[in-house]
Structures are given as C-alpha cells and as structure tokens.
C-alpha cells in the first residue's frame, strides 16, 4: 500500500492508503516542494477537483518504467535514475500548443487538476509514490545533487521564466536595473537568475526582514523594507538608486498581492517592463493609470507557466552552486503533516517548505 495526503474537500486533508499500481511508470517520491499556489489549491481559490493528492514540485527516482513512457523522453532514463517530473502535460492539439507553447487550454497538471479518485490514484507529489501519465516529461537530475537543492528545480525554473519575460532578449539583462518585489522562493530565484544573467543592479523589496536577508545572499545589491516607506517614497527611492537615476528597466512582482502593481509600476523608467508573476488566484483589482502606461511606453506582461527549457536551464544553474541553495529549504514535513506545511507557507515564516515522505515512517 502507498500512503498519500488527500485533499477530500476545500481545507479537508486526510491521510489515505492506496494499492500499489500494477503497471505503468512509477516514481518513488524523494521530496516535493510546497508551492505558493498550494494554499490556493487547499482552499479552492484555484478551483480543483476533489479528491486530490496535491504537490507539483516533483523529485524522485524511477521505480518502474514502461516502454510507452520511455519513448517520450529526450534523456535516456533507466530504473533507479533520479528525475525531475515536469508537472504539466500539454494536449498538443489546441491552438496554444500549436502556435504559442506552454499555454495549453487543456493542460493536465499533477497535484492541481488530476484527481485521485480513479486508478492509479497517485497523481500528486504528497505521496510515497507517483504514477505517471505516459506523456509526462522526465529530466535526469545528478544523484550527487543534495536533495534540498534538487527539489528547487521547479521554483528555479519559475524564476528563470520571470526573468525571460522581463527580458525577451537576455543580452539586455546585462547592465540593467532589475527590481524584484516579494522574496518568497520565486522572488528569491528571480533575484539569483537576474544576477547570474548579468544584471548590473538588483533591488529587492519585501516587508519581512528575514526574507530580505535571504535576498542579500542570492544576488541583491540593495534591499528595501516596504513597511518603512510611505506613499511615493519607495518609488522615488528606487529611481534614485537605479542606473542613471531614471528608474528600473524591469520590475518583477512575486508577492501574490495586487498592491504590488500599484507601487511597482511607478518604479519603471520609460519603456520599462512590468512582469506579474505572483497573482495566480483571484485577489481583487489594482488601480493603475492607463495614461501613465501609454505616455511612459510601459509594457505589462503576466507569466504563469514555464517551458521545458526553463526546467533544463534550472538544473544547469543549480549544478553550478553559485549561491547557498542548501539554505533555501527551511522546513520539512511528512505526508501526515501536509496541513501543517501549508499553514507554515501561509504564515510566511519560512522560505521553502518541502514534504519528505521518509518523515514519520
């Protein structure tokens, strides 16, 4: 039998046991990150089916491998290999799959919209094993990489995607002023990626001092505690500190709060780009000035999904160990403690929380 944490209804989690799948590709879960979107799945502000095994930041080892799944992989995969499991499965037939990429209108997503009601049940990471759809992409992860680093691949990829949205031409990151608003894991990795891609100055904003301290270790040149500024003081401060004193080339908002749009947009220089990366669930509306966007030639873009190349890039950047990635995982919980893990994320007293299936065994 396989133990898993099951979301039976909004905010109702129970530990259940399921029969071990008798066929298909099976992954033994090594660790699963608790994403900032998981509290929204938990309370159904991101609408999901029930029952559901949550968890989409997936790391494990191949326990069983079928030929149909193997034929889909670009990497050579063998039983025993450590792998990152790309959480989204595109339909490859809709307009978005054929013309845009990574915005599939019928995307299946482990831990978010693949119910555990029907066999093989194990479609989320908060479980001892994961049963894969044959169209799932697996990427090999070095066995020597510490688990607390390897489990960061998905949020690192999100940070990479945020920076790529801010700078479609990555050469333009060099010598740029980049502002990161919000230092959860994605904001932290956006900071690291901007530094690794050559940003001249990175200004990081949050209202939690312990998170600003993290940012200093991951590439931030300047930090600002938002709670210490009133009105337009913060945007004026950022502009003064930017290259040439004209404002940021890009602002990447990772807070999950709509207010970051209101105080973040004025930090941009003319022709700058604002990237919204944090508001995955409905959180209200923001007041913005269309005139300012027009007259300042500001670009406003959103980003949610990541591309497969972002995951590959994440693995390569993490292998370099340019920053103290081992410090990012601050809390570990077992499968029977998923509710407590989610509450820890909501309280924001952590950096990265993971579910480790070996705890409490």
mmCIF file of C-alpha atoms in Angstrom:
data_model
loop_
_atom_site.group_PDB
_atom_site.id
_atom_site.type_symbol
_atom_site.label_atom_id
_atom_site.label_comp_id
_atom_site.label_asym_id
_atom_site.label_seq_id
_atom_site.Cartn_x
_atom_site.Cartn_y
_atom_site.Cartn_z
ATOM 1 C CA UNK A 1 0.000 0.000 0.000
ATOM 2 C CA UNK A 2 1.044 3.596 -0.695
ATOM 3 C CA UNK A 3 0.468 6.427 1.761
ATOM 4 C CA UNK A 4 -0.682 9.819 0.464
ATOM 5 C CA UNK A 5 -2.232 13.048 1.773
ATOM 6 C CA UNK A 6 -5.599 13.550 0.079
ATOM 7 C CA UNK A 7 -7.499 16.821 -0.202
ATOM 8 C CA UNK A 8 -11.054 15.497 0.206
ATOM 9 C CA UNK A 9 -12.748 18.891 0.032
ATOM 10 C CA UNK A 10 -11.597 22.510 0.451
ATOM 11 C CA UNK A 11 -9.351 22.636 3.560
ATOM 12 C CA UNK A 12 -10.026 18.973 4.395
ATOM 13 C CA UNK A 13 -6.922 16.765 4.189
ATOM 14 C CA UNK A 14 -6.791 13.122 5.229
ATOM 15 C CA UNK A 15 -4.006 10.552 5.019
ATOM 16 C CA UNK A 16 -5.066 7.543 2.949
ATOM 17 C CA UNK A 17 -3.509 4.378 1.610
ATOM 18 C CA UNK A 18 -3.815 3.253 -1.994
ATOM 19 C CA UNK A 19 -2.912 -0.006 -3.719
ATOM 20 C CA UNK A 20 0.453 -0.006 -5.461
ATOM 21 C CA UNK A 21 -0.130 0.452 -9.232
ATOM 22 C CA UNK A 22 0.265 -2.779 -11.170
ATOM 23 C CA UNK A 23 1.562 -1.207 -14.379
ATOM 24 C CA UNK A 24 2.960 1.998 -15.901
ATOM 25 C CA UNK A 25 5.845 4.230 -14.933
ATOM 26 C CA UNK A 26 6.125 4.687 -11.173
ATOM 27 C CA UNK A 27 8.319 7.207 -9.359
ATOM 28 C CA UNK A 28 9.393 6.790 -5.744
ATOM 29 C CA UNK A 29 8.992 10.276 -4.294
ATOM 30 C CA UNK A 30 12.153 11.746 -2.835
ATOM 31 C CA UNK A 31 10.777 15.188 -1.940
ATOM 32 C CA UNK A 32 8.050 17.559 -3.095
ATOM 33 C CA UNK A 33 8.092 21.312 -2.620
ATOM 34 C CA UNK A 34 5.075 23.134 -1.213
ATOM 35 C CA UNK A 35 4.409 25.871 -3.753
ATOM 36 C CA UNK A 36 2.928 29.283 -3.033
ATOM 37 C CA UNK A 37 -0.061 28.201 -5.130
ATOM 38 C CA UNK A 38 -0.764 25.201 -2.906
ATOM 39 C CA UNK A 39 -2.627 27.248 -0.258
ATOM 40 C CA UNK A 40 -4.937 28.395 -3.086
ATOM 41 C CA UNK A 41 -5.486 24.793 -4.134
ATOM 42 C CA UNK A 42 -6.074 23.916 -0.478
ATOM 43 C CA UNK A 43 -8.835 26.489 -0.012
ATOM 44 C CA UNK A 44 -10.167 26.117 -3.591
ATOM 45 C CA UNK A 45 -9.497 29.720 -4.603
ATOM 46 C CA UNK A 46 -7.843 27.930 -7.507
ATOM 47 C CA UNK A 47 -10.709 25.624 -8.443
ATOM 48 C CA UNK A 48 -9.638 21.989 -8.444
ATOM 49 C CA UNK A 49 -11.315 18.557 -8.435
ATOM 50 C CA UNK A 50 -11.649 16.506 -5.272
ATOM 51 C CA UNK A 51 -10.362 14.146 -4.053
ATOM 52 C CA UNK A 52 -6.874 15.331 -4.954
ATOM 53 C CA UNK A 53 -3.322 14.478 -3.976
ATOM 54 C CA UNK A 54 -1.611 17.859 -4.047
ATOM 55 C CA UNK A 55 2.043 18.578 -4.834
ATOM 56 C CA UNK A 56 3.522 19.546 -8.205
ATOM 57 C CA UNK A 57 7.186 20.379 -7.424
ATOM 58 C CA UNK A 58 8.237 16.811 -8.041
ATOM 59 C CA UNK A 59 11.506 14.995 -7.426
ATOM 60 C CA UNK A 60 12.010 11.238 -7.237
ATOM 61 C CA UNK A 61 13.664 8.102 -8.522
ATOM 62 C CA UNK A 62 12.368 5.809 -11.239
ATOM 63 C CA UNK A 63 10.958 2.712 -9.563
ATOM 64 C CA UNK A 64 9.266 1.179 -12.593
ATOM 65 C CA UNK A 65 9.398 2.205 -16.250
ATOM 66 C CA UNK A 66 7.203 1.255 -19.180
ATOM 67 C CA UNK A 67 8.192 1.458 -22.844
ATOM 68 C CA UNK A 68 5.440 3.892 -23.835
ATOM 69 C CA UNK A 69 6.663 6.443 -21.307
ATOM 70 C CA UNK A 70 10.306 5.783 -22.166
ATOM 71 C CA UNK A 71 9.703 6.557 -25.857
ATOM 72 C CA UNK A 72 8.618 10.109 -24.935
ATOM 73 C CA UNK A 73 11.892 11.079 -23.252
ATOM 74 C CA UNK A 74 14.748 13.079 -24.763
ATOM 75 C CA UNK A 75 17.065 11.960 -21.944
ATOM 76 C CA UNK A 76 17.967 8.300 -21.572
ATOM 77 C CA UNK A 77 16.058 7.180 -18.482
ATOM 78 C CA UNK A 78 16.620 3.954 -16.562
ATOM 79 C CA UNK A 79 15.161 2.404 -13.445
ATOM 80 C CA UNK A 80 16.935 3.903 -10.438
ATOM 81 C CA UNK A 81 17.611 7.260 -12.103
ATOM 82 C CA UNK A 82 16.853 10.385 -10.151
ATOM 83 C CA UNK A 83 14.446 12.573 -12.118
ATOM 84 C CA UNK A 84 12.568 15.825 -12.103
ATOM 85 C CA UNK A 85 8.993 15.324 -13.256
ATOM 86 C CA UNK A 86 7.659 18.158 -15.428
ATOM 87 C CA UNK A 87 4.316 18.830 -13.715
ATOM 88 C CA UNK A 88 2.310 19.912 -16.784
ATOM 89 C CA UNK A 89 1.157 17.693 -19.650
ATOM 90 C CA UNK A 90 0.007 19.555 -22.757
ATOM 91 C CA UNK A 91 -2.647 18.204 -25.116
ATOM 92 C CA UNK A 92 -0.501 19.081 -28.185
ATOM 93 C CA UNK A 93 -3.633 19.675 -30.235
ATOM 94 C CA UNK A 94 -5.115 23.028 -29.241
ATOM 95 C CA UNK A 95 -4.379 26.467 -30.724
ATOM 96 C CA UNK A 96 -1.960 27.317 -27.918
ATOM 97 C CA UNK A 97 0.067 24.121 -28.199
ATOM 98 C CA UNK A 98 0.383 24.553 -31.960
ATOM 99 C CA UNK A 99 1.062 28.296 -32.030
ATOM 100 C CA UNK A 100 2.300 29.567 -28.663
ATOM 101 C CA UNK A 101 3.633 26.775 -26.471
ATOM 102 C CA UNK A 102 3.155 26.147 -22.743
ATOM 103 C CA UNK A 103 -0.285 27.789 -22.595
ATOM 104 C CA UNK A 104 -2.307 24.669 -23.358
ATOM 105 C CA UNK A 105 -6.042 25.157 -22.864
ATOM 106 C CA UNK A 106 -6.469 21.555 -21.672
ATOM 107 C CA UNK A 107 -3.278 21.047 -19.676
ATOM 108 C CA UNK A 108 -3.188 18.247 -17.134
ATOM 109 C CA UNK A 109 -1.232 19.181 -14.024
ATOM 110 C CA UNK A 110 -0.004 16.843 -11.315
ATOM 111 C CA UNK A 111 -1.195 17.921 -7.890
ATOM 112 C CA UNK A 112 -3.644 20.501 -9.242
ATOM 113 C CA UNK A 113 -6.245 19.091 -11.645
ATOM 114 C CA UNK A 114 -5.620 15.323 -11.821
ATOM 115 C CA UNK A 115 -7.965 13.699 -9.325
ATOM 116 C CA UNK A 116 -7.010 10.732 -7.163
ATOM 117 C CA UNK A 117 -10.493 9.244 -7.425
ATOM 118 C CA UNK A 118 -9.726 6.717 -10.145
ATOM 119 C CA UNK A 119 -6.825 4.230 -10.510
ATOM 120 C CA UNK A 120 -3.878 4.576 -10.469
ATOM 121 C CA UNK A 121 -4.808 7.334 -7.973
ATOM 122 C CA UNK A 122 -1.252 8.613 -7.325
ATOM 123 C CA UNK A 123 -1.268 11.821 -9.389
ATOM 124 C CA UNK A 124 0.318 14.231 -6.905
ATOM 125 C CA UNK A 125 3.593 14.597 -5.059
ATOM 126 C CA UNK A 126 2.353 14.483 -1.467
ATOM 127 C CA UNK A 127 2.570 10.711 -1.686
ATOM 128 C CA UNK A 128 5.172 7.971 -1.282
ATOM 129 C CA UNK A 129 4.930 7.112 -4.987
ATOM 130 C CA UNK A 130 3.767 8.916 -8.138
ATOM 131 C CA UNK A 131 2.036 7.145 -11.041
ATOM 132 C CA UNK A 132 2.830 8.878 -14.327
ATOM 133 C CA UNK A 133 0.783 9.573 -17.397
ATOM 134 C CA UNK A 134 2.805 8.210 -20.332
ATOM 135 C CA UNK A 135 3.097 11.705 -21.875
ATOM 136 C CA UNK A 136 4.996 13.062 -18.865
ATOM 137 C CA UNK A 137 8.462 14.513 -19.465
ATOM 138 C CA UNK A 138 11.258 13.378 -17.159
ATOM 139 C CA UNK A 139 14.587 15.178 -16.824
ATOM 140 C CA UNK A 140 17.589 13.477 -15.262
ATOM 141 C CA UNK A 141 18.994 15.071 -12.127
ATOM 142 C CA UNK A 142 22.513 14.356 -10.845
ATOM 143 C CA UNK A 143 22.418 11.880 -7.994
ATOM 144 C CA UNK A 144 25.155 13.876 -6.289
ATOM 145 C CA UNK A 145 22.988 16.994 -6.019
ATOM 146 C CA UNK A 146 21.725 17.390 -2.415
ATOM 147 C CA UNK A 147 18.016 16.716 -2.119
ATOM 148 C CA UNK A 148 17.405 20.170 -0.639
ATOM 149 C CA UNK A 149 18.892 21.625 -3.842
ATOM 150 C CA UNK A 150 17.366 19.215 -6.371
ATOM 151 C CA UNK A 151 13.871 19.874 -5.002
ATOM 152 C CA UNK A 152 14.268 23.530 -6.025
ATOM 153 C CA UNK A 153 14.194 22.866 -9.778
ATOM 154 C CA UNK A 154 10.573 23.921 -10.284
ATOM 155 C CA UNK A 155 10.751 27.251 -8.393
ATOM 156 C CA UNK A 156 14.140 27.985 -10.003
ATOM 157 C CA UNK A 157 12.506 27.444 -13.401
ATOM 158 C CA UNK A 158 9.771 29.895 -12.396
ATOM 159 C CA UNK A 159 12.440 32.462 -11.572
ATOM 160 C CA UNK A 160 14.067 31.853 -14.945
ATOM 161 C CA UNK A 161 10.756 32.281 -16.770
ATOM 162 C CA UNK A 162 10.084 35.549 -14.907
ATOM 163 C CA UNK A 163 13.440 36.996 -15.981
ATOM 164 C CA UNK A 164 12.932 35.798 -19.557
ATOM 165 C CA UNK A 165 9.549 37.532 -19.627
ATOM 166 C CA UNK A 166 11.183 40.716 -18.376
ATOM 167 C CA UNK A 167 13.971 40.459 -20.960
ATOM 168 C CA UNK A 168 12.962 38.550 -24.111
ATOM 169 C CA UNK A 169 16.452 39.423 -25.339
ATOM 170 C CA UNK A 170 18.543 38.113 -22.455
ATOM 171 C CA UNK A 171 21.529 40.158 -23.581
ATOM 172 C CA UNK A 172 19.638 43.195 -22.328
ATOM 173 C CA UNK A 173 19.739 41.909 -18.756
ATOM 174 C CA UNK A 174 23.366 42.970 -18.727
ATOM 175 C CA UNK A 175 23.819 46.442 -17.236
ATOM 176 C CA UNK A 176 20.088 46.593 -16.374
ATOM 177 C CA UNK A 177 18.457 47.658 -13.121
ATOM 178 C CA UNK A 178 16.039 44.922 -12.056
ATOM 179 C CA UNK A 179 13.570 45.294 -9.193
ATOM 180 C CA UNK A 180 12.193 42.146 -7.551
ATOM 181 C CA UNK A 181 9.112 42.705 -5.394
ATOM 182 C CA UNK A 182 8.461 39.883 -2.933
ATOM 183 C CA UNK A 183 11.056 37.400 -1.680
ATOM 184 C CA UNK A 184 9.286 34.109 -1.498
ATOM 185 C CA UNK A 185 11.072 31.268 -3.299
ATOM 186 C CA UNK A 186 10.194 32.560 -6.775
ATOM 187 C CA UNK A 187 11.294 36.097 -5.957
ATOM 188 C CA UNK A 188 14.471 34.720 -4.430
ATOM 189 C CA UNK A 189 15.263 32.711 -7.552
ATOM 190 C CA UNK A 190 14.342 35.586 -9.867
ATOM 191 C CA UNK A 191 16.940 37.580 -7.914
ATOM 192 C CA UNK A 192 19.557 34.855 -8.346
ATOM 193 C CA UNK A 193 18.794 34.414 -12.053
ATOM 194 C CA UNK A 194 18.963 38.148 -12.752
ATOM 195 C CA UNK A 195 22.393 38.193 -11.096
ATOM 196 C CA UNK A 196 23.598 35.114 -12.982
ATOM 197 C CA UNK A 197 22.403 36.617 -16.274
ATOM 198 C CA UNK A 198 24.434 39.759 -15.631
ATOM 199 C CA UNK A 199 22.129 42.433 -14.200
ATOM 200 C CA UNK A 200 24.099 45.486 -13.139
ATOM 201 C CA UNK A 201 21.909 46.313 -10.143
ATOM 202 C CA UNK A 202 19.224 44.295 -8.405
ATOM 203 C CA UNK A 203 16.912 45.970 -5.911
ATOM 204 C CA UNK A 204 14.766 43.651 -3.814
ATOM 205 C CA UNK A 205 11.681 44.761 -1.891
ATOM 206 C CA UNK A 206 9.760 42.946 0.813
ATOM 207 C CA UNK A 207 8.278 43.723 4.202
ATOM 208 C CA UNK A 208 9.772 40.725 6.000
ATOM 209 C CA UNK A 209 13.342 41.360 7.216
ATOM 210 C CA UNK A 210 14.322 37.673 7.319
ATOM 211 C CA UNK A 211 13.439 37.326 3.642
ATOM 212 C CA UNK A 212 15.420 40.432 2.725
ATOM 213 C CA UNK A 213 18.405 38.826 4.447
ATOM 214 C CA UNK A 214 17.979 35.823 2.155
ATOM 215 C CA UNK A 215 17.917 38.133 -0.868
ATOM 216 C CA UNK A 216 21.295 39.603 0.101
ATOM 217 C CA UNK A 217 22.797 36.115 -0.125
ATOM 218 C CA UNK A 218 21.274 35.490 -3.564
ATOM 219 C CA UNK A 219 22.397 38.486 -5.564
ATOM 220 C CA UNK A 220 20.525 41.520 -4.250
ATOM 221 C CA UNK A 221 22.644 44.689 -4.398
ATOM 222 C CA UNK A 222 20.137 46.719 -2.417
ATOM 223 C CA UNK A 223 17.125 45.758 -0.310
ATOM 224 C CA UNK A 224 14.225 47.847 0.904
ATOM 225 C CA UNK A 225 11.681 47.130 3.626
ATOM 226 C CA UNK A 226 8.407 48.288 2.098
ATOM 227 C CA UNK A 227 6.850 48.891 5.509
ATOM 228 C CA UNK A 228 9.341 51.714 6.117
ATOM 229 C CA UNK A 229 8.121 53.851 3.200
ATOM 230 C CA UNK A 230 5.005 55.965 2.782
ATOM 231 C CA UNK A 231 3.179 56.988 -0.374
ATOM 232 C CA UNK A 232 5.528 57.527 -3.313
ATOM 233 C CA UNK A 233 8.693 57.422 -1.178
ATOM 234 C CA UNK A 234 9.543 53.867 -2.252
ATOM 235 C CA UNK A 235 9.283 54.501 -5.985
ATOM 236 C CA UNK A 236 11.349 57.681 -5.644
ATOM 237 C CA UNK A 237 13.972 55.756 -3.674
ATOM 238 C CA UNK A 238 14.181 53.041 -6.348
ATOM 239 C CA UNK A 239 14.537 55.596 -9.124
ATOM 240 C CA UNK A 240 17.345 57.358 -7.297
ATOM 241 C CA UNK A 241 19.192 54.054 -6.898
ATOM 242 C CA UNK A 242 18.689 52.896 -10.498
ATOM 243 C CA UNK A 243 21.172 53.283 -13.321
ATOM 244 C CA UNK A 244 21.251 56.948 -14.346
ATOM 245 C CA UNK A 245 18.529 57.695 -11.788
ATOM 246 C CA UNK A 246 15.739 57.196 -14.325
ATOM 247 C CA UNK A 247 14.050 54.063 -12.964
ATOM 248 C CA UNK A 248 14.184 50.300 -13.326
ATOM 249 C CA UNK A 249 14.465 48.539 -16.656
ATOM 250 C CA UNK A 250 12.199 45.814 -15.286
ATOM 251 C CA UNK A 251 10.053 45.190 -12.213
ATOM 252 C CA UNK A 252 9.157 41.582 -11.445
ATOM 253 C CA UNK A 253 6.294 41.225 -8.938
ATOM 254 C CA UNK A 254 6.260 37.953 -6.996
ATOM 255 C CA UNK A 255 4.210 38.893 -3.939
ATOM 256 C CA UNK A 256 0.819 37.459 -4.851
ATOM 257 C CA UNK A 257 -0.649 40.811 -3.758
ATOM 258 C CA UNK A 258 -2.321 43.177 -6.216
ATOM 259 C CA UNK A 259 -0.923 46.229 -4.411
ATOM 260 C CA UNK A 260 2.498 45.445 -5.859
ATOM 261 C CA UNK A 261 1.199 46.578 -9.244
ATOM 262 C CA UNK A 262 0.225 49.977 -7.879
ATOM 263 C CA UNK A 263 3.533 50.769 -6.208
ATOM 264 C CA UNK A 264 5.681 48.797 -8.663
ATOM 265 C CA UNK A 265 4.700 50.453 -11.934
ATOM 266 C CA UNK A 266 5.996 53.925 -10.921
ATOM 267 C CA UNK A 267 9.459 52.426 -10.341
ATOM 268 C CA UNK A 268 9.939 51.810 -14.070
ATOM 269 C CA UNK A 269 11.840 54.008 -16.482
ATOM 270 C CA UNK A 270 10.216 54.979 -19.757
ATOM 271 C CA UNK A 271 9.952 51.901 -21.922
ATOM 272 C CA UNK A 272 10.391 49.586 -18.931
ATOM 273 C CA UNK A 273 8.620 46.278 -18.483
ATOM 274 C CA UNK A 274 6.472 45.110 -15.550
ATOM 275 C CA UNK A 275 6.136 41.338 -15.049
ATOM 276 C CA UNK A 276 3.375 39.944 -12.838
ATOM 277 C CA UNK A 277 4.474 36.547 -11.563
ATOM 278 C CA UNK A 278 2.717 36.153 -8.228
ATOM 279 C CA UNK A 279 -1.070 36.526 -8.522
ATOM 280 C CA UNK A 280 -2.243 33.040 -9.508
ATOM 281 C CA UNK A 281 -5.609 33.212 -7.753
ATOM 282 C CA UNK A 282 -8.221 35.957 -7.823
ATOM 283 C CA UNK A 283 -7.040 38.577 -5.330
ATOM 284 C CA UNK A 284 -9.010 41.681 -6.248
ATOM 285 C CA UNK A 285 -8.163 44.571 -8.527
ATOM 286 C CA UNK A 286 -5.486 47.242 -8.642
ATOM 287 C CA UNK A 287 -5.782 50.883 -9.556
ATOM 288 C CA UNK A 288 -3.452 51.781 -12.398
ATOM 289 C CA UNK A 289 -3.217 54.716 -14.744
ATOM 290 C CA UNK A 290 -3.615 53.786 -18.428
ATOM 291 C CA UNK A 291 -2.275 57.244 -19.225
ATOM 292 C CA UNK A 292 0.984 56.507 -17.404
ATOM 293 C CA UNK A 293 1.341 53.188 -19.240
ATOM 294 C CA UNK A 294 0.691 54.944 -22.536
ATOM 295 C CA UNK A 295 2.829 58.052 -22.117
ATOM 296 C CA UNK A 296 5.710 56.168 -20.475
ATOM 297 C CA UNK A 297 5.582 53.383 -23.110
ATOM 298 C CA UNK A 298 5.466 50.769 -20.359
ATOM 299 C CA UNK A 299 4.959 47.077 -21.158
ATOM 300 C CA UNK A 300 2.885 44.985 -18.730
ATOM 301 C CA UNK A 301 3.068 41.208 -19.041
ATOM 302 C CA UNK A 302 1.920 38.260 -16.996
ATOM 303 C CA UNK A 303 3.516 34.849 -16.677
ATOM 304 C CA UNK A 304 2.364 31.655 -15.022
ATOM 305 C CA UNK A 305 3.503 28.543 -16.855
ATOM 306 C CA UNK A 306 7.089 27.528 -17.500
ATOM 307 C CA UNK A 307 8.627 25.960 -20.606
ATOM 308 C CA UNK A 308 10.553 22.690 -20.658
ATOM 309 C CA UNK A 309 13.721 24.605 -21.492
ATOM 310 C CA UNK A 310 13.300 26.575 -18.258
ATOM 311 C CA UNK A 311 13.474 23.317 -16.285
ATOM 312 C CA UNK A 312 16.596 22.265 -18.179
ATOM 313 C CA UNK A 313 18.160 25.665 -17.525
ATOM 314 C CA UNK A 314 17.219 25.377 -13.837
ATOM 315 C CA UNK A 315 19.058 22.081 -13.467
ATOM 316 C CA UNK A 316 22.174 23.542 -15.085
ATOM 317 C CA UNK A 317 22.147 26.663 -12.901
ATOM 318 C CA UNK A 318 21.615 24.692 -9.700
ATOM 319 C CA UNK A 319 24.521 22.400 -10.595
ATOM 320 C CA UNK A 320 26.807 25.439 -10.548
ATOM 321 C CA UNK A 321 26.075 26.162 -6.873
ATOM 322 C CA UNK A 322 26.736 29.905 -7.242
ATOM 323 C CA UNK A 323 24.570 30.629 -4.204
ATOM 324 C CA UNK A 324 23.888 28.822 -0.878
ATOM 325 C CA UNK A 325 20.900 26.903 -2.210
ATOM 326 C CA UNK A 326 21.054 24.439 0.690
ATOM 327 C CA UNK A 327 19.716 27.192 2.954
ATOM 328 C CA UNK A 328 16.502 27.708 0.982
ATOM 329 C CA UNK A 329 14.673 24.681 2.408
ATOM 330 C CA UNK A 330 13.835 25.868 5.907
ATOM 331 C CA UNK A 331 11.095 23.395 6.873
ATOM 332 C CA UNK A 332 10.428 19.694 6.249
ATOM 333 C CA UNK A 333 7.227 17.814 6.982
ATOM 334 C CA UNK A 334 5.993 14.274 6.493
ATOM 335 C CA UNK A 335 2.977 13.170 4.478
ATOM 336 C CA UNK A 336 0.815 13.171 7.601
ATOM 337 C CA UNK A 337 1.746 16.827 8.224
ATOM 338 C CA UNK A 338 0.669 18.408 4.922
ATOM 339 C CA UNK A 339 -1.873 20.706 6.583
ATOM 340 C CA UNK A 340 0.824 21.993 8.941
ATOM 341 C CA UNK A 341 3.163 22.512 5.974
ATOM 342 C CA UNK A 342 0.559 24.581 4.141
ATOM 343 C CA UNK A 343 -0.125 26.666 7.241
ATOM 344 C CA UNK A 344 3.614 27.333 7.518
ATOM 345 C CA UNK A 345 3.649 28.653 3.934
ATOM 346 C CA UNK A 346 0.632 30.854 4.636
ATOM 347 C CA UNK A 347 2.330 32.325 7.725
ATOM 348 C CA UNK A 348 5.392 33.282 5.624
ATOM 349 C CA UNK A 349 7.728 32.465 8.461
ATOM 350 C CA UNK A 350 9.640 30.104 6.180
ATOM 351 C CA UNK A 351 11.454 30.231 2.884
ATOM 352 C CA UNK A 352 10.926 26.850 1.194
ATOM 353 C CA UNK A 353 8.804 24.086 2.724
ATOM 354 C CA UNK A 354 9.038 20.521 1.458
ATOM 355 C CA UNK A 355 7.218 17.272 2.048
ATOM 356 C CA UNK A 356 9.632 14.423 2.774
ATOM 357 C CA UNK A 357 7.874 11.015 2.674
ATOM 358 C CA UNK A 358 10.554 9.436 4.882
ATOM 359 C CA UNK A 359 9.498 11.561 7.877
ATOM 360 C CA UNK A 360 7.209 9.796 10.404
ATOM 361 C CA UNK A 361 7.715 6.400 8.794
#
